[in-house]
Coordinates of C-alpha atoms and ligand atoms in Angstrom, one line a residue:
X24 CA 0.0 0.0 0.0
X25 CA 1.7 3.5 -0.8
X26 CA 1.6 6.4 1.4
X27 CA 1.1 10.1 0.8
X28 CA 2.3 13.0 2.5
X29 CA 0.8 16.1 1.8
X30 CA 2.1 19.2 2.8
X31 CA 1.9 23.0 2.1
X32 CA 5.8 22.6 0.4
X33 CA 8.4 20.1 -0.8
X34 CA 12.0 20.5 -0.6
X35 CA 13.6 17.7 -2.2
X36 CA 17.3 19.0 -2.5
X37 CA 17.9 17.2 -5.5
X38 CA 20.3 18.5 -8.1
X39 CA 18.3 21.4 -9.4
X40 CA 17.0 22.1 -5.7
X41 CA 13.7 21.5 -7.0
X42 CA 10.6 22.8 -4.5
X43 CA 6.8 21.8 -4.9
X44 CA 4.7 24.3 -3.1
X45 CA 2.4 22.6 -2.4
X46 CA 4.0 19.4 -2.4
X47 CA 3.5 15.5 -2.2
X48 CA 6.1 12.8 -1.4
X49 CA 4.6 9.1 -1.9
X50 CA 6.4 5.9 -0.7
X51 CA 5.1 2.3 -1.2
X52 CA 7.4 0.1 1.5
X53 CA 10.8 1.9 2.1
X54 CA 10.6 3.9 -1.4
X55 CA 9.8 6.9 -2.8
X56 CA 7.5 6.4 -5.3
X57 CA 6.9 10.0 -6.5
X58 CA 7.1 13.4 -5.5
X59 CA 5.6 16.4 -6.8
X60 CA 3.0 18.5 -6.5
X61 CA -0.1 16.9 -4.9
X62 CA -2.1 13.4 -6.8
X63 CA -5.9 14.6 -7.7
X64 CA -6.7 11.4 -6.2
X65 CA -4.1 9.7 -3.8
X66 CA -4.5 6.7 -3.3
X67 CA -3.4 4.5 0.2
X68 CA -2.9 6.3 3.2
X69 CA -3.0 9.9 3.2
X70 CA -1.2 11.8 5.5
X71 CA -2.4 15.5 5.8
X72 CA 1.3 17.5 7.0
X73 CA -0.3 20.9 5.6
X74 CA 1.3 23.7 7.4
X75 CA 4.7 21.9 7.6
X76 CA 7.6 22.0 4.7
X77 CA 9.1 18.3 3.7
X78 CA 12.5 17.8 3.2
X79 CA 14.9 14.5 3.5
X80 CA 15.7 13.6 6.8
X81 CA 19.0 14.9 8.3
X82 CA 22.0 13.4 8.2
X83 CA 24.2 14.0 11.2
X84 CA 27.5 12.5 9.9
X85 CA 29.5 12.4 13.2
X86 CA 28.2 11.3 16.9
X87 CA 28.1 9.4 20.0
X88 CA 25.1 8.9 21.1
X89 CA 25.7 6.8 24.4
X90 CA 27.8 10.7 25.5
X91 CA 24.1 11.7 25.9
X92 CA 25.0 10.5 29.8
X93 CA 27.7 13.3 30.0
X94 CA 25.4 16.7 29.2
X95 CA 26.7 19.2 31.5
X96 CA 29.4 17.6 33.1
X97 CA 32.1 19.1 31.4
X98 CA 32.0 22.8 30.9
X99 CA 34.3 25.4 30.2
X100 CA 37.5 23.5 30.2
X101 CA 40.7 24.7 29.7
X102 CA 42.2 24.6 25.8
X103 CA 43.9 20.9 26.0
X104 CA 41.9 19.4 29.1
X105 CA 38.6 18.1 28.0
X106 CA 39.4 14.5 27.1
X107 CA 42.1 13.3 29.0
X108 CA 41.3 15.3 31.5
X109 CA 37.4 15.6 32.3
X110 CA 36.3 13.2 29.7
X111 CA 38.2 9.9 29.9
X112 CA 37.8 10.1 33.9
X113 CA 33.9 9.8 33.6
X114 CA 34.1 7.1 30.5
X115 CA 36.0 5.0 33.0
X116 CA 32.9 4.5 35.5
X117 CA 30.1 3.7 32.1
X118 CA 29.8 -0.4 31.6
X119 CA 28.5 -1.7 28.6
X120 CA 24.6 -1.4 29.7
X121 CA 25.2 2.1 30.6
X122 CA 26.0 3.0 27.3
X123 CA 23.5 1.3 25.9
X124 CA 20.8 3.0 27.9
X125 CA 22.2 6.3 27.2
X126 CA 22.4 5.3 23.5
X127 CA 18.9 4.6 23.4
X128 CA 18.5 8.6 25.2
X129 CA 20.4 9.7 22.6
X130 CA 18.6 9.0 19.8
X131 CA 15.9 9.6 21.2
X132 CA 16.6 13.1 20.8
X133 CA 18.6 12.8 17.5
X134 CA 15.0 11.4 16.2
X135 CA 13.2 14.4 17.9
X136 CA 15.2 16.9 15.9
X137 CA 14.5 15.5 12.7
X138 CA 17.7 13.4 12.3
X139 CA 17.0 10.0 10.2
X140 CA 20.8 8.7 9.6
X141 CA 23.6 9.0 12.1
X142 CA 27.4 7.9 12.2
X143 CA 28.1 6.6 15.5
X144 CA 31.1 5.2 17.0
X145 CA 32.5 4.6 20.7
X146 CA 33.6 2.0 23.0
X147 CA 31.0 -1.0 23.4
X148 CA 29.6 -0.7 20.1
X149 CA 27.8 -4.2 20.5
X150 CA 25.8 -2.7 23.5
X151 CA 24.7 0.3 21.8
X152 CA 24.3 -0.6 18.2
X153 CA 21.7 -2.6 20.1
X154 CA 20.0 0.3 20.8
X155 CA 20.7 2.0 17.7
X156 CA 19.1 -0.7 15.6
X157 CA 15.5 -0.4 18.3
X158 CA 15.5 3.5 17.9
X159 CA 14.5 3.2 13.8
X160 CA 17.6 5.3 13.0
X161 CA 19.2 4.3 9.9
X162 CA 22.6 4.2 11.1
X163 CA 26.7 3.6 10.2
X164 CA 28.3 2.4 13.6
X165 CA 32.2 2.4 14.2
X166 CA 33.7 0.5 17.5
X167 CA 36.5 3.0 18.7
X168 CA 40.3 1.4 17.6
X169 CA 42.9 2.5 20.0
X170 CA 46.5 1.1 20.2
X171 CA 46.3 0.1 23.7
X172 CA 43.6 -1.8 23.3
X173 CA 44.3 -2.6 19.6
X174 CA 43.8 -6.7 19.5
X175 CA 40.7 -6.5 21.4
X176 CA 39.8 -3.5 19.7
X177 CA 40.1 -5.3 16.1
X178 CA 38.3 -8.6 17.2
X179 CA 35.3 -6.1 18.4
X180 CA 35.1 -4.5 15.2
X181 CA 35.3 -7.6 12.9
X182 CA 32.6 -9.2 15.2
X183 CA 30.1 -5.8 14.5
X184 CA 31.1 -6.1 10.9
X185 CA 30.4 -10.1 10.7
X186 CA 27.0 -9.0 12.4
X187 CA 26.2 -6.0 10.7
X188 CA 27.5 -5.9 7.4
X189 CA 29.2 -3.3 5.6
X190 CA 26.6 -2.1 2.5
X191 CA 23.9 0.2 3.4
X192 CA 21.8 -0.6 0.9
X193 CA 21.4 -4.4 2.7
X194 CA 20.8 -2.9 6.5
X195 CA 19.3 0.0 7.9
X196 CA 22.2 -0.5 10.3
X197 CA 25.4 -1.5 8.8
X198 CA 29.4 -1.8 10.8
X199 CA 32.3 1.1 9.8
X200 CA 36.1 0.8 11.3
X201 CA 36.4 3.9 13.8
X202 CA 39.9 4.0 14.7
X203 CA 40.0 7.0 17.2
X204 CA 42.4 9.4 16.2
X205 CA 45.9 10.0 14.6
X206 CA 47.7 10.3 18.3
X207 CA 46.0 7.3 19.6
X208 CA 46.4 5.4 17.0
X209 CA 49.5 4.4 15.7
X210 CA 50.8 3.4 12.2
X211 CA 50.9 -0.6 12.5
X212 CA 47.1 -0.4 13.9
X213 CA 45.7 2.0 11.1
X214 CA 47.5 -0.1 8.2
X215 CA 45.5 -3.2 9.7
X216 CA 42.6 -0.9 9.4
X217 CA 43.5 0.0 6.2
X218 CA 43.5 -3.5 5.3
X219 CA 40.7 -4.5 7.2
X220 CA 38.6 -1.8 5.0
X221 CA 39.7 -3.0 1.6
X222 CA 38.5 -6.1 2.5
X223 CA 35.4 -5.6 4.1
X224 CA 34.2 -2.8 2.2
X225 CA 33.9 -0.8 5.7
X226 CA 33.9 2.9 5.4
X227 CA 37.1 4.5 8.1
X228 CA 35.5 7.1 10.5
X229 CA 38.7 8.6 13.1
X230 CA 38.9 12.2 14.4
X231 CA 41.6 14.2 13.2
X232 CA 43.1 17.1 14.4
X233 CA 41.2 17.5 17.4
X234 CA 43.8 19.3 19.8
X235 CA 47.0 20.6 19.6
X236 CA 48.3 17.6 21.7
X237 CA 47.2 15.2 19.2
X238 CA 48.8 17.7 16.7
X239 CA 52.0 17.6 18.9
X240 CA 52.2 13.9 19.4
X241 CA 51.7 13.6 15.7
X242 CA 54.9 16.1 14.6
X243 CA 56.8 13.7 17.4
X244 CA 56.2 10.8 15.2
X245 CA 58.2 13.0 12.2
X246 CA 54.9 13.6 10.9
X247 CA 54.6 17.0 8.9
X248 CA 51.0 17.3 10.7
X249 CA 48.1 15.3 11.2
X250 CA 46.6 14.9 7.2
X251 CA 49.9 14.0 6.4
X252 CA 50.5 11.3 8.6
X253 CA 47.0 9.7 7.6
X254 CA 47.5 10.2 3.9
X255 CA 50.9 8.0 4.1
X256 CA 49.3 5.5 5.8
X257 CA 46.7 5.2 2.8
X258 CA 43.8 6.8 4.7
X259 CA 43.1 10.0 3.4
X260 CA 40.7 8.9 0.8
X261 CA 36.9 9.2 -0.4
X262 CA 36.1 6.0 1.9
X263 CA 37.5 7.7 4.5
X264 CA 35.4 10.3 7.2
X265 CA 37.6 12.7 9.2
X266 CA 36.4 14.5 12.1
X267 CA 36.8 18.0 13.1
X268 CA 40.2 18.4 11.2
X269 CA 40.2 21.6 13.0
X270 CA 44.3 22.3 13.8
X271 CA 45.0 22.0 9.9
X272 CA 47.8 24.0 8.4
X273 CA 46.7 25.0 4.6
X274 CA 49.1 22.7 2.8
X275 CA 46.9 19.8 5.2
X276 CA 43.8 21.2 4.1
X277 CA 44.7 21.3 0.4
X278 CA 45.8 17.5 1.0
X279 CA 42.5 16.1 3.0
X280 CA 40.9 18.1 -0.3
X281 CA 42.9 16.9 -2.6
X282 CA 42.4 12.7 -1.8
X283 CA 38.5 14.3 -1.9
X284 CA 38.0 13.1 1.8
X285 CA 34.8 13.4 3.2
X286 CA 34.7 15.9 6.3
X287 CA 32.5 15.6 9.4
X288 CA 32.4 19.8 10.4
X289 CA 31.4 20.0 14.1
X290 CA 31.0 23.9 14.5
X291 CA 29.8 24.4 17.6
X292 CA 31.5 21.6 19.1
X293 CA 34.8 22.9 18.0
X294 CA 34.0 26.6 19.3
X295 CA 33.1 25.3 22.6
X296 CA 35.8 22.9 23.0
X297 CA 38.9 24.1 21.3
X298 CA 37.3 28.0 20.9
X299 CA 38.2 27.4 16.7
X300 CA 36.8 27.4 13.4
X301 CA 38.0 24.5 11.7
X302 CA 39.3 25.3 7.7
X303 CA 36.2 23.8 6.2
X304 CA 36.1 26.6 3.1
X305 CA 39.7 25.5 1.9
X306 CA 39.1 22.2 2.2
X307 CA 35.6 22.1 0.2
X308 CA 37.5 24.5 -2.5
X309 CA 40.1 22.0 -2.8
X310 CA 37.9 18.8 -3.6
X311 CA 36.7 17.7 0.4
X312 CA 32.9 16.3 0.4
X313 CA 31.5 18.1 4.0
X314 CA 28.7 17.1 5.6
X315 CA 27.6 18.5 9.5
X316 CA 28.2 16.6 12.4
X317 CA 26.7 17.7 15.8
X318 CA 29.1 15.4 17.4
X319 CA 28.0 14.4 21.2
X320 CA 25.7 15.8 23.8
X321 CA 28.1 17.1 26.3
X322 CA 30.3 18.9 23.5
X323 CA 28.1 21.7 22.5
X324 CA 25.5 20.9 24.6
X325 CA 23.1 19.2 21.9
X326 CA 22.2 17.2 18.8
X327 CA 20.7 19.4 16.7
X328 CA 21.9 19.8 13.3
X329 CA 19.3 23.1 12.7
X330 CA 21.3 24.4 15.4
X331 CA 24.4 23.0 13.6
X332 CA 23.6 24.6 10.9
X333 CA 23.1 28.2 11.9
X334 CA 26.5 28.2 14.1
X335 CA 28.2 26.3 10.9
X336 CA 26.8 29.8 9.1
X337 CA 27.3 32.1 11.3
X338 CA 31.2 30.9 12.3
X339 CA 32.3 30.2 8.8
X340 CA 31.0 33.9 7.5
X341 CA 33.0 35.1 10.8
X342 CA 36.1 33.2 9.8
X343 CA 35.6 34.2 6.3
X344 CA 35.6 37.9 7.1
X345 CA 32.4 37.5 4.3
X346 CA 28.7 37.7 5.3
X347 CA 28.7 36.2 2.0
X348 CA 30.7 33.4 2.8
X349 CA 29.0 29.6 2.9
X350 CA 25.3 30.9 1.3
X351 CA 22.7 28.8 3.5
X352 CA 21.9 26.1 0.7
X353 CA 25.2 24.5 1.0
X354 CA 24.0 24.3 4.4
X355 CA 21.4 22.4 4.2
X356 CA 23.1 20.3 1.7
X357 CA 25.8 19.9 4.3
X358 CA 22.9 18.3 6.4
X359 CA 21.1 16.5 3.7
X360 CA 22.7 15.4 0.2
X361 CA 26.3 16.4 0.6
X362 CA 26.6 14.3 4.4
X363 CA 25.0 11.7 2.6
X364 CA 28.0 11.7 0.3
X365 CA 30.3 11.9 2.8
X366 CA 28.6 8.4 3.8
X367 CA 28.9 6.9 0.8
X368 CA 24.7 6.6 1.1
X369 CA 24.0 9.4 -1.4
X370 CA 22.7 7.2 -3.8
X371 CA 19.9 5.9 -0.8
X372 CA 19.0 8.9 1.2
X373 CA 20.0 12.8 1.1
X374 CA 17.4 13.8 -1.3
X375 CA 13.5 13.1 -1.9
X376 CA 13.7 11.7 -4.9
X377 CA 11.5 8.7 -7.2
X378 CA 14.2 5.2 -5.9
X379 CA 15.5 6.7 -2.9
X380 CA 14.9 5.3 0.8
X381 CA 11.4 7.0 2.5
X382 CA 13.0 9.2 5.2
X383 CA 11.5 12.0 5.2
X384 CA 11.1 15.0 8.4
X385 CA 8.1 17.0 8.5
X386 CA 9.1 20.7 9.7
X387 CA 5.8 23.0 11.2
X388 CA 6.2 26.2 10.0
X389 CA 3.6 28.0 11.8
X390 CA 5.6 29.4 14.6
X391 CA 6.0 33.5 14.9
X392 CA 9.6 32.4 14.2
X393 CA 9.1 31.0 10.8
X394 CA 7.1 33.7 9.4
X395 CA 7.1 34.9 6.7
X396 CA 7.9 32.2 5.0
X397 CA 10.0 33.9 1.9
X398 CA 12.8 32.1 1.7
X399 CA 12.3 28.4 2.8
X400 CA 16.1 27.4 2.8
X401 CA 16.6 30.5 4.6
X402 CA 14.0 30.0 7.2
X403 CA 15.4 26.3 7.5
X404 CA 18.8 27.0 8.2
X405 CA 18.3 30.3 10.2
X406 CA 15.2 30.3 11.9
X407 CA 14.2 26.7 12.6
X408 CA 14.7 24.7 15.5
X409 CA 14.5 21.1 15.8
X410 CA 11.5 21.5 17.9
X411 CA 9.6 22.6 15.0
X412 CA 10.0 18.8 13.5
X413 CA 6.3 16.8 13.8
X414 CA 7.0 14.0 11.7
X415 CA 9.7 11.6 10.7
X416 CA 10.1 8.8 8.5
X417 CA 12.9 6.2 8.2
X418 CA 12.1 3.7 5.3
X419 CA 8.6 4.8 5.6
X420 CA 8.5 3.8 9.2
X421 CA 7.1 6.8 11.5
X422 CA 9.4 7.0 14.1
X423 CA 7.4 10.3 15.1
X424 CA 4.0 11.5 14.6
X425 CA 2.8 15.2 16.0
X426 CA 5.5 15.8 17.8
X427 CA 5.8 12.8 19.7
X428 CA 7.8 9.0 19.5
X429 CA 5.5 6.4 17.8
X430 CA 6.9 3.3 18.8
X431 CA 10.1 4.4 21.7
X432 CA 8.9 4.9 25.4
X433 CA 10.1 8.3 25.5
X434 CA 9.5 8.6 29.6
X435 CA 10.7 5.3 30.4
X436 CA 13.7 5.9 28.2
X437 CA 14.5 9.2 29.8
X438 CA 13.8 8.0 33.1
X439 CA 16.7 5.0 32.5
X440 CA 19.1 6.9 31.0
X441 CA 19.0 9.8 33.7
X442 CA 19.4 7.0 36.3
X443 CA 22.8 6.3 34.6
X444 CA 23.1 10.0 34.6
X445 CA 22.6 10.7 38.6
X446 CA 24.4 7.3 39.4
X447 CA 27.5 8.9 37.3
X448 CA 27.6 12.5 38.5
X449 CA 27.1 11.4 42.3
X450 CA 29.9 8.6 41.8
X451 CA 32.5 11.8 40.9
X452 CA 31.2 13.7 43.5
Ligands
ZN18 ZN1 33.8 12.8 18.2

């Protein structure tokens, strides 16, 4: 049977940006079947969305969710002290089962902000791809690679690949390798991941050039920075999805753009945490796919990419020195088709689209704060909030309807996962 959504306007963010005002997108199963303006006579279930905009579900290309635990525990560190310092200290007391509850919090909120695909990777990724898999999010996860745990580390991964697979196109949840970054991880362990991608297929998902320590312990290594290093080691590449890549000198940037590496920009979680702008303009001139990331709860202090999207605005036309710089379309690309690139899923999700996967956010746009409604991708990337999402679809599954969770427990879940919360923060005291 299909399914119609009808709504006042349809942003599909295809190639031409093509909008329907009004606007129908109609999915039989988990695909799109045809959008346009409104059938005369739809057929199946109609579902009336008028006075909200569609558009394709966002696409929040770096996370982790199970940090949902950590909101508010670490504020207004000291340049060079959040992880080792106030991070890893509070990641030591989380068991598996924590994490998975907080997982489950986590997307919880990802879903209520009109995010339908994340990239998730941390420690445990057996628990919480668990509860990545029950949310409905269509999801990559990574389990984190670090040298000292490397063996163990590598089994972990290979068992979430075995279980998962590697092809989106076969799983709404499918495995990627997430070695953690270029200081934790050293060159024997990210040639076995290099290897261990080119024979699984797995996408590589590793922060890079986080801090100036990993910078540091990079140049130690005789290194000429952190781009560098990866790109010897055969991981700066289009299969590969770099994090942050905030301390970048502009012969780095030129590199990660010229091996056309897909970038997970964290705006607000790098102004928060490191007080920087990462070089995101020179590396999309020279050839880098970028696609928004909100990264975790407790970095910035939230996962939602309409949020990411305005600071990703307003900080690169600041760093720019150009109130012209980064026009707000390639925003909302950057949150739709172009992070679906930087997945490798572009040819699933990204864009509403005749072929493509049914996930699809319903955004109200009655609010005083959305009128007038002039300029939709304007209004979208400026003005909107992810409180103004009242549906979502994931392969035509409604994972919300008016506002609220269709299928998730959203009290009992919030009630668990704050219980890890108040166990952890009266543990440290
Ligand atoms: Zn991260």
């Amino acid at each position: 049977m299909s399914t119609v959504l009808l709504a006042d306007q349809v942003l599909t963010l295809d190639a031409k940006g093509t909008i329907y005002t009004p606007g129908a997108v109609t999915f039989v199963g988990t695909e799109i079947t045809a959008v346009g303006p409104p059938p005369e006579r739809p057929t199946g279930e109609v579902v009336d969305l008028r006075g909200c905009v569609l558009l394709p579900g966002l696409v929040n290309t770096h996370t982790h969710t199970p940090m949902w635990v950590f909101r508010g525990l670490t504020e207004d560190v000291p340049r060079g002290e959040w992880l080792t310092g106030r991070l890893l200290p509070l990641e030591r007391r989380l068991g598996p089962d924590d994490l998975r509850r907080s997982a489950l919090a986590g997307c919880l909120e990802l879903i209520g902000n009109g995010v339908t695909t994340i990239a998730d990777r941390y420690g445990h990724m057996d628990a919480v791809a668990t509860a990545v898999e029950a949310s409905g999010l269509r999801a990559v996860v990574g389990h984190s690679l670090f040298d000292r745990s490397a063996e163990s580390d590598l089994a972990r991964s290979e068992q979430l690949i075995e279980r998962l697979g590697t092809d989106p196109a076969r799983a709404r949840v499918w495995a990627g390798l997430a070695p953690h970054a270029t200081d934790s991880c050293g060159p024997e362990l990210l040639r076995r991941v290099r290897r261990l991608a080119d024979r699984t297929g797995a996408r590589v998902f590793i922060h890079l050039a986080q801090s100036e320590s990993e910078v540091a312990a990079v140049l130690a290594r005789g290194a000429a920075g952190c781009a560098s290093y990866l790109d010897a080691l055969g991981l700066l590449a289009p299969d590969v999805v770099v994090a942050h890549a905030t301390y970048l000198t502009d012969a780095e940037a030129d590199l990660v753009g010229a091996r056309r590496t897909a970038v997970a920009h964290c705006p607000s979680c790098n102004a928060k945490l490191e007080g920087r702008v990462a070089p995101v303009a020179r590396m999309r001139r020279a050839g880098a796919v970028v696609g928004l990331g909100t990264d975790a709860a407790c970095c910035n202090n939230g996962m939602d990419l309409f949020d990411e999207m305005k600071v990703a605005g307003l900080l690169n036309k600041v760093a720019a020195d150009d109130p012209a710089a980064l026009p707000a379309l390639d925003i909302l690309r950057a949150a739709t088709s172009e992070a679906a690139r930087a997945l490798g899923i572009d040819h699933l999700v990204g864009t509403l689209e005749p072929g493509k996967r049914a996930d699809v956010i319903a955004v109200r746009t009655r609010g005083a704060h959305l009128r007038p409604w002039h300029d939709p991708v304007a209004n979208l990337v400026y003005a909107a909030r992810g409180s103004d999402v009242t549906a979502v679809f994931v392969d035509g599954r409604p994972l919300l309807r008016d506002g609220r969770l269709v299928e998730l427990d959203a009290e009992r879940i919030l009630a668990d996962a704050t219980q890890v919360a108040r166990e952890l923060a009266d543990a440290r005291g």
